[in-house]
Coordinates of C-alpha atoms and ligand atoms in Angstrom, one line a residue:
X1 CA 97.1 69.0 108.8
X2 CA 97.1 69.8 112.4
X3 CA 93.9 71.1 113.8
X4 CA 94.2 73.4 116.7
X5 CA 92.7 70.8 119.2
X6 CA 95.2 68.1 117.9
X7 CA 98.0 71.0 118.4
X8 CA 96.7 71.8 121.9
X9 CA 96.8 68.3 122.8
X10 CA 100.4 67.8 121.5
X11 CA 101.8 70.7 123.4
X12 CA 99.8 69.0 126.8
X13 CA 101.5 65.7 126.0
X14 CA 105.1 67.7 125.6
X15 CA 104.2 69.5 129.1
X16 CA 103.8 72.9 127.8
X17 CA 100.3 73.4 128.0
X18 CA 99.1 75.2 130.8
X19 CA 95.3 75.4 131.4
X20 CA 93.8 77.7 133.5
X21 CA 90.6 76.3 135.1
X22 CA 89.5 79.2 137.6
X23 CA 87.2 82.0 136.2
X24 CA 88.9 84.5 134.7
X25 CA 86.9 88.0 132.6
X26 CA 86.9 88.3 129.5
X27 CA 87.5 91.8 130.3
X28 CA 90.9 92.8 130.9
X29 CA 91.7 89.5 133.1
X30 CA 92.6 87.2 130.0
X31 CA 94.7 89.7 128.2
X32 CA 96.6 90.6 131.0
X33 CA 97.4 87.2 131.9
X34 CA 98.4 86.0 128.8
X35 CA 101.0 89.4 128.3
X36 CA 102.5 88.1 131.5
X37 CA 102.5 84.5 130.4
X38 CA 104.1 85.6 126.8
X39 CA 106.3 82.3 126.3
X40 CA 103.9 79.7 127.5
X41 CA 100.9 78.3 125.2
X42 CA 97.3 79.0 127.3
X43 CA 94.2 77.3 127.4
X44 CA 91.3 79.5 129.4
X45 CA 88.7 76.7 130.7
X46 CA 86.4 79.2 132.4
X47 CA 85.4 82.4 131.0
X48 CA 82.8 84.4 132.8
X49 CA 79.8 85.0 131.6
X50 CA 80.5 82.0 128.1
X51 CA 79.8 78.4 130.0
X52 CA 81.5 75.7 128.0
X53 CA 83.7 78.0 125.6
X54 CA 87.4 77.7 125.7
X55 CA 90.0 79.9 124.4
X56 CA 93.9 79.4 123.5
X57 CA 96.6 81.8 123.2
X58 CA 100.3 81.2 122.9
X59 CA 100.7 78.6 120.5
X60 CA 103.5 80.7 118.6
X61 CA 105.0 81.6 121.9
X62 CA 108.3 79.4 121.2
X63 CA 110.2 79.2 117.9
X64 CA 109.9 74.9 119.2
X65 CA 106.6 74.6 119.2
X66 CA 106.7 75.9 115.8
X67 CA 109.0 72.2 115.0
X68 CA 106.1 70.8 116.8
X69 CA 103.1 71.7 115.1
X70 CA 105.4 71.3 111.8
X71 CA 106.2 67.7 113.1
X72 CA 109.9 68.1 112.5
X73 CA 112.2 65.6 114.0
X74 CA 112.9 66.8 117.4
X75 CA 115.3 69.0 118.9
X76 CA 114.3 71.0 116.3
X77 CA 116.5 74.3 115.7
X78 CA 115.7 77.7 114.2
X79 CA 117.8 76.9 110.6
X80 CA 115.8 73.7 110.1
X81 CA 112.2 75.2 110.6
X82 CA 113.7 78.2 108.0
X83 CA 115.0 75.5 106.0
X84 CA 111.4 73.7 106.2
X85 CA 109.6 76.7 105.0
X86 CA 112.2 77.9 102.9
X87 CA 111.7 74.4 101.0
X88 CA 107.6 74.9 101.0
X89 CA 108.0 77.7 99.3
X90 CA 109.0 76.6 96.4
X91 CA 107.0 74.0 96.1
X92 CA 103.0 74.8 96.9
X93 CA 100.8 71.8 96.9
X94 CA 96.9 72.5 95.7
X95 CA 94.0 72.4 98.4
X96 CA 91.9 69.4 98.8
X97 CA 88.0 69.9 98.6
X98 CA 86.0 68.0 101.2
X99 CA 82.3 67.7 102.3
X100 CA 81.2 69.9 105.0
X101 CA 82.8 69.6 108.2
X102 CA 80.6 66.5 110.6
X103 CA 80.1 68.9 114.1
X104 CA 79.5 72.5 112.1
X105 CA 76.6 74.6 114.1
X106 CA 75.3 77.2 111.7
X107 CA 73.6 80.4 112.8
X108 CA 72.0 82.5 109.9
X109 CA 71.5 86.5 109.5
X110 CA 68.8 86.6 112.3
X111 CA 70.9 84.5 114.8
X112 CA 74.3 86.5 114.2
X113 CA 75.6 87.9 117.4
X114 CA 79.5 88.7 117.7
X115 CA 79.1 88.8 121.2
X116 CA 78.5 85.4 121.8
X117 CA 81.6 84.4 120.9
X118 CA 84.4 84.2 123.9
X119 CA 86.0 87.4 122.2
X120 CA 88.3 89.0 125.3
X121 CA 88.8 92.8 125.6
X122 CA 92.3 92.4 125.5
X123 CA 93.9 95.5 127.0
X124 CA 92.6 98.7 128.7
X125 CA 94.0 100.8 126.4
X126 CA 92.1 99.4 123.7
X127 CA 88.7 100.7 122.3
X128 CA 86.7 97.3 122.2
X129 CA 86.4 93.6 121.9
X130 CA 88.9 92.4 118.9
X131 CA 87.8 89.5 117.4
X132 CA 90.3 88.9 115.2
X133 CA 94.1 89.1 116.1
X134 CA 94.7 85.5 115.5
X135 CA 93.2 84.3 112.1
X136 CA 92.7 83.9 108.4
X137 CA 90.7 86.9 106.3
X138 CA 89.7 85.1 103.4
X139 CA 88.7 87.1 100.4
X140 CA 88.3 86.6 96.4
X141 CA 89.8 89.3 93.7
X142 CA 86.6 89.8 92.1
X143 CA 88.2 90.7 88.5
X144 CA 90.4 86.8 88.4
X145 CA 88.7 85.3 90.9
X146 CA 92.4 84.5 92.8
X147 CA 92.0 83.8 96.4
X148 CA 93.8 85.8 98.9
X149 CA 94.2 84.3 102.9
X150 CA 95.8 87.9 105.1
X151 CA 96.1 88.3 109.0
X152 CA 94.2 92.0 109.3
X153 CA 93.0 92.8 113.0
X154 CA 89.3 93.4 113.5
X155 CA 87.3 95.0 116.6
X156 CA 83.7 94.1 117.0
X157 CA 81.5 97.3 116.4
X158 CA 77.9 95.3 117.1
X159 CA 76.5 92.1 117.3
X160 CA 77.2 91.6 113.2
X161 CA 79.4 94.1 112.1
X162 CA 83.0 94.4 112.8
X163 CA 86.3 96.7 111.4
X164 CA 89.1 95.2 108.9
X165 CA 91.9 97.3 109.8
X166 CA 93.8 97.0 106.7
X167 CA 96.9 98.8 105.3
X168 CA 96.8 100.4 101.9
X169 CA 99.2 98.1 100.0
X170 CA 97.6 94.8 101.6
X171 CA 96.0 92.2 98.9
X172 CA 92.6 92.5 101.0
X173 CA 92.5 96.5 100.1
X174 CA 93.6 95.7 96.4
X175 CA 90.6 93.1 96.5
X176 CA 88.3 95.8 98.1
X177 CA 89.7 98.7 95.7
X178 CA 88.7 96.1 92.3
X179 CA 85.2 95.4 94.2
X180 CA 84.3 98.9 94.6
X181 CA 85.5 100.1 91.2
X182 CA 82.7 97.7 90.2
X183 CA 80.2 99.6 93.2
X184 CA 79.9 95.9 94.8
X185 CA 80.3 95.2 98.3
X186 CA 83.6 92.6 98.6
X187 CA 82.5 88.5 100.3
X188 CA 85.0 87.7 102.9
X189 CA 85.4 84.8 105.4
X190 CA 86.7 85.2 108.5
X191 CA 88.1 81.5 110.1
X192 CA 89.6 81.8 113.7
X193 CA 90.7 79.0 115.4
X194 CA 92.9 76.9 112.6
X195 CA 96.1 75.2 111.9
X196 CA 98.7 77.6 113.3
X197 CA 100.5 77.2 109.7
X198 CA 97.9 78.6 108.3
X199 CA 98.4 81.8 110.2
X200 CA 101.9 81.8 109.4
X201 CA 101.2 81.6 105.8
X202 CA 98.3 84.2 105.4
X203 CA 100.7 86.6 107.5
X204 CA 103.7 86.1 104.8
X205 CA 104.2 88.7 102.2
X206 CA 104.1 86.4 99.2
X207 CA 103.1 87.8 95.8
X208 CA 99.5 89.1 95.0
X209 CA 97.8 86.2 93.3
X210 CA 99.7 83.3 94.8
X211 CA 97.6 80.9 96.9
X212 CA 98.4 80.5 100.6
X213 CA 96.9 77.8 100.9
X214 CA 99.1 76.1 98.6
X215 CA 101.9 77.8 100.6
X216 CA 100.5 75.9 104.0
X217 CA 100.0 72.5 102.0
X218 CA 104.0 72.5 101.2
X219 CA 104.5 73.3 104.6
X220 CA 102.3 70.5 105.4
X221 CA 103.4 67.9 102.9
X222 CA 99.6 67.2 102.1
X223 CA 96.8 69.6 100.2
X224 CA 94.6 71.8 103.1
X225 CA 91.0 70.2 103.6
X226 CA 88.9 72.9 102.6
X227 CA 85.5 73.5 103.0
X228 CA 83.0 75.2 100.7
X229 CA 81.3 78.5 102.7
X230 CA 78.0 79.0 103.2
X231 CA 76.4 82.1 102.0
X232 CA 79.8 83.3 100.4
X233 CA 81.5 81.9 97.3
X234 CA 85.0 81.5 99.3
X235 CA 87.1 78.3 100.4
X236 CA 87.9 78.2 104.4
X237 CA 89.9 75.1 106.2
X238 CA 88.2 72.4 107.0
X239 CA 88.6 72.3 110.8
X240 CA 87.7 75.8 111.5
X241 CA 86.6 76.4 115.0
X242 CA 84.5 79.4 114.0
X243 CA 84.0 80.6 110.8
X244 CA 82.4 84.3 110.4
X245 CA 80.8 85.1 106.9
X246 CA 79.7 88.0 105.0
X247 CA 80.2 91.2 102.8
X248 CA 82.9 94.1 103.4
X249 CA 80.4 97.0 102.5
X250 CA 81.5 99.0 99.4
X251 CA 82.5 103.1 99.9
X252 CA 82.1 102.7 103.9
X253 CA 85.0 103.5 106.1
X254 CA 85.0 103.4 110.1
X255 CA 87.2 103.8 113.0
X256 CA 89.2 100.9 114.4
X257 CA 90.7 101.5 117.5
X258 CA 92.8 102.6 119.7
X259 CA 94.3 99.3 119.5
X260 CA 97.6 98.2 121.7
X261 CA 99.6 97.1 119.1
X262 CA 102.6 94.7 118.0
X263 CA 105.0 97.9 118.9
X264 CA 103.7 98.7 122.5
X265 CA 101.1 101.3 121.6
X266 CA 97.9 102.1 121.3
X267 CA 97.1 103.0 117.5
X268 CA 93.8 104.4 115.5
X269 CA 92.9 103.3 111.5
X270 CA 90.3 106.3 110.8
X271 CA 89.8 104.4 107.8
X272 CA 89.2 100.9 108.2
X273 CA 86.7 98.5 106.3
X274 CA 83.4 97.7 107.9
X275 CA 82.7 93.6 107.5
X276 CA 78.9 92.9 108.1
X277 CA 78.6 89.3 109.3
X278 CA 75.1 87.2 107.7
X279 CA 76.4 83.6 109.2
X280 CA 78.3 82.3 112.0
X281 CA 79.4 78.6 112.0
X282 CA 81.3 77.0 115.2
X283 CA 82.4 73.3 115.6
X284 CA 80.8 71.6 118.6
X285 CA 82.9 72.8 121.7
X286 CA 84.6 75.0 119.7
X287 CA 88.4 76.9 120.9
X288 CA 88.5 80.5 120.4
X289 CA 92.0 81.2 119.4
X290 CA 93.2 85.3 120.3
X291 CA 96.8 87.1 120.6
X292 CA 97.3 89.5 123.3
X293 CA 99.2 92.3 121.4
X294 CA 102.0 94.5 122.8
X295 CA 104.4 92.4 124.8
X296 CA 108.3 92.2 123.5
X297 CA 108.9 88.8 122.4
X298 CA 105.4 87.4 122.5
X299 CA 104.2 85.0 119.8
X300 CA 103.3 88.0 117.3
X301 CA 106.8 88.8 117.4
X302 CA 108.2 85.0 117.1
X303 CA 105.8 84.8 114.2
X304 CA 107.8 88.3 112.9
X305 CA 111.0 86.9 113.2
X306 CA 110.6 83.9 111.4
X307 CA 109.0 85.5 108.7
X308 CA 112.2 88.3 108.8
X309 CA 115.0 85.5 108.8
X310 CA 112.7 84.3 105.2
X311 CA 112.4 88.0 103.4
X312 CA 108.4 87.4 104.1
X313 CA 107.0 90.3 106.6
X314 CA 106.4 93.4 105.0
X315 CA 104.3 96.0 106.9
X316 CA 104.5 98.2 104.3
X317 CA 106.1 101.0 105.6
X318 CA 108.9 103.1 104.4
X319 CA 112.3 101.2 103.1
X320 CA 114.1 102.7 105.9
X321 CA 111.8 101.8 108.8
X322 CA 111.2 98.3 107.4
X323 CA 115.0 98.0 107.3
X324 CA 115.8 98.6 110.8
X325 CA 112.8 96.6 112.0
X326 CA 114.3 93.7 110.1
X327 CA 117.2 93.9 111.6
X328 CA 116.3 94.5 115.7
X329 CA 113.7 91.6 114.6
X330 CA 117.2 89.4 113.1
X331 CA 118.6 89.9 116.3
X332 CA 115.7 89.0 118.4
X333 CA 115.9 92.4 120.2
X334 CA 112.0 92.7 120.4
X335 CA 111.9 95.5 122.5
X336 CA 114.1 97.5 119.9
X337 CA 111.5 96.4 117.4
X338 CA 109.0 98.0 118.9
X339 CA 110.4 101.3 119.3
X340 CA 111.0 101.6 116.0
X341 CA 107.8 100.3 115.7
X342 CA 106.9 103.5 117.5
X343 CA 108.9 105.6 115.7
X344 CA 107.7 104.8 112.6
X345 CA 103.9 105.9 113.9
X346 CA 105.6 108.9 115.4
X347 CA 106.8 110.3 112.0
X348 CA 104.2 109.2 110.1
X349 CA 101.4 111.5 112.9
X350 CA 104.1 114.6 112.8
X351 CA 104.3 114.4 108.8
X352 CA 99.8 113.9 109.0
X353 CA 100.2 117.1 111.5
X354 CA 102.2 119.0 109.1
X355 CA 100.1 118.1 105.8
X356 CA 97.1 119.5 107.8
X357 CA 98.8 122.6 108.4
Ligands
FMN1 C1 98.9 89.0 114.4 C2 99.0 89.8 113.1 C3 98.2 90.9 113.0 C4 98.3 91.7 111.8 N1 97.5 92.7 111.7 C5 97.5 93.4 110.5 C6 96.5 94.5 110.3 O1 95.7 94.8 111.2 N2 96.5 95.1 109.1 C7 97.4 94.8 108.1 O2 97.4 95.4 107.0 N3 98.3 93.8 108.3 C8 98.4 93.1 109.5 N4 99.2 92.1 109.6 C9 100.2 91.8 108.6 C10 99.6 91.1 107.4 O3 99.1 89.9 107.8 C11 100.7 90.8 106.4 O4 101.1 92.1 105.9 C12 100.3 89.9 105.3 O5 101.4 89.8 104.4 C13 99.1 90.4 104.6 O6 98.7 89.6 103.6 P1 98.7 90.2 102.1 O7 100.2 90.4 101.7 O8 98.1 89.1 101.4 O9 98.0 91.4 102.1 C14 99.2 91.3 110.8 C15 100.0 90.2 111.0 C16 99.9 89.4 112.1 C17 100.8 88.2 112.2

């Protein structure tokens, strides 16, 4: 594996890291840097108002650091990382179960408070503090019991509870759809701050039922370290930095949003899940690890493109819009992406409009 922190450090030893030791706000300030610094790998040292909490962005930011965190014999070039994953693909290697991880700080139910965390308030234009924009949602189907590890954005609501903005055809909502046929509320982990091939992996479209982690072990050449949850019956990696658990409550729906998204705009889920959080568990000067949406060519979109050139992002639109996104993404014209990004949303608000009418 490669932790974050070990990841972190090899991109300081390469002379790509750049840390930023003045105070910056959570508020607006990190968000705005880190859209301006889209190709460089961030570490925040000082964040008003959280005293000893760090927080990394960028490690996606270059297709190379990719062939870093993979290890691959360097230089590394775009057809030998595809080739890598291309290869991993094919051949998933199981998890490996280990004891509980040595520095883990628990809080329980009464302890809980979202707001603790380092969580920034990435852009203006959005409508709160998202936690999660860089991370693994980790949820079980309850009918086969097959584990499912997504990347589904999630904005803080109150010091426990949070949205899960997930679209219809994602494994999570065919998870939550099977719980709430059976009138249960759905377990989920949350685990932010992990081996960035993790993320990579939970953001593929790979088929419903096929294990992730396995996917990342390939990649790896060695099972994931996984740990066993605390109040939930679900696997998360080892080396978590935080680790949110709890229940996505059955027949709720909230608002997520506005939220300034992959395509340059602000966008609203009027139905997303609500995720009530009972345990929070952090390692001992743990790395908050966030994506500041919206920028052409930032990491979310390097992390788009790879998956494009491998016939693994799916964002479940329409077979035309997915089609032209795949190909401005092929290109690398990110800024073409997103406007089709935007046109896609534009359609789909007129043909909403019209239905209402
Ligand atoms: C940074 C990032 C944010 C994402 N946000 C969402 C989201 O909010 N909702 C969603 O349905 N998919 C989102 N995705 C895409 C899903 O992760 C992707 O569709 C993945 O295949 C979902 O896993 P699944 O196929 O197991 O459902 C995001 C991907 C990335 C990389």
């Amino acid at each position: 594996m490669m932790e974050l922190r070990e990841f972190i450090s090899t991109l300081e030893k390469c002379g790509y890291l750049r840390k930023i030791n003045n105070t910056v706000n959570w508020k607006f300030e990190i968000g705005e840097i880190a859209r301006q610094n889209h190709t460089q790998p961030l570490l925040f040292e000082n964040i008003a108002d959280y005293p000893g909490c760090r927080l990394f962005t960028g490690g996606f930011s270059r297709i190379d650091y990719l062939g870093i965190n993979l290890r691959l014999k360097m230089p590394v070039n775009r057809m030998s990382i595809l080739a890598h994953i291309r290869h991993g693909l094919k051949n998933p290697m199981e998890p490996l179960y280990v004891q509980d991880c040595p520095d883990c700080l628990y809080k329980d139910a009464d302890e809980v408070n979202l707001y603790r965390l380092p969580v920034p308030w990435w852009n203006p234009l959005d409508g709160g503090r998202y936690i999660g924009t860089w991370h693994l949602n980790i949820t079980k189907d309850p009918f086969t019991g097959k584990r499912n590890a997504g990347v589904y954005r999630m904005q803080i609501l109150s010091k426990n509870q949070a949205t899960v903005s997930v679209s219809e055809k994602s494994h999570l909502a065919m998870h939550m759809e099977n719980a709430e046929r059976q009138g249960k509320d759905l377990e989920m982990a949350v685990a932010i701050g992990v081996d960035e091939v993790l993320v990579l992996t939970a953001a593929s479209s790979v088929p419903f039922g096929y294990d992730e982690y396995s996917f990342a072990g390939a990649l790896r050449g060695e099972g994931v370290k996984l740990r066993q949850c605390k109040v939930v019956d679900l696997e998360v990696p080892f080396e978590a930095e935080y680790v949110l658990e709890g229940k996505i409550k059955c027949g709720i729906r909230v608002k997520d949003g506005p939220y300034f998204d992959y395509a340059g705009k602000p966008g609203i889920n009027p139905a997303a899940l609500l995720f009530e959080v009972s345990s929070i568990s952090s390692r001992a000067d743990a790395i908050f690890r966030g994506m500041a949406a919206g920028r052409a060519g930032a990491e979310d979109h390097q992390l788009f493109y790879i998956l494009s050139a491998l016939n693994l992002l799916d964002f479940h639109g329409s077979a035309l819009r997915q089609r032209i996104q795949n190909f401005f993404l092929r290109h690398r014209m990110y800024s073409l992406f997103q406007l089709s990004g935007r046109l896609g949303a534009m359609v789909k608000s007129i043909k909403r409009e019209l239905g209402e009418k």
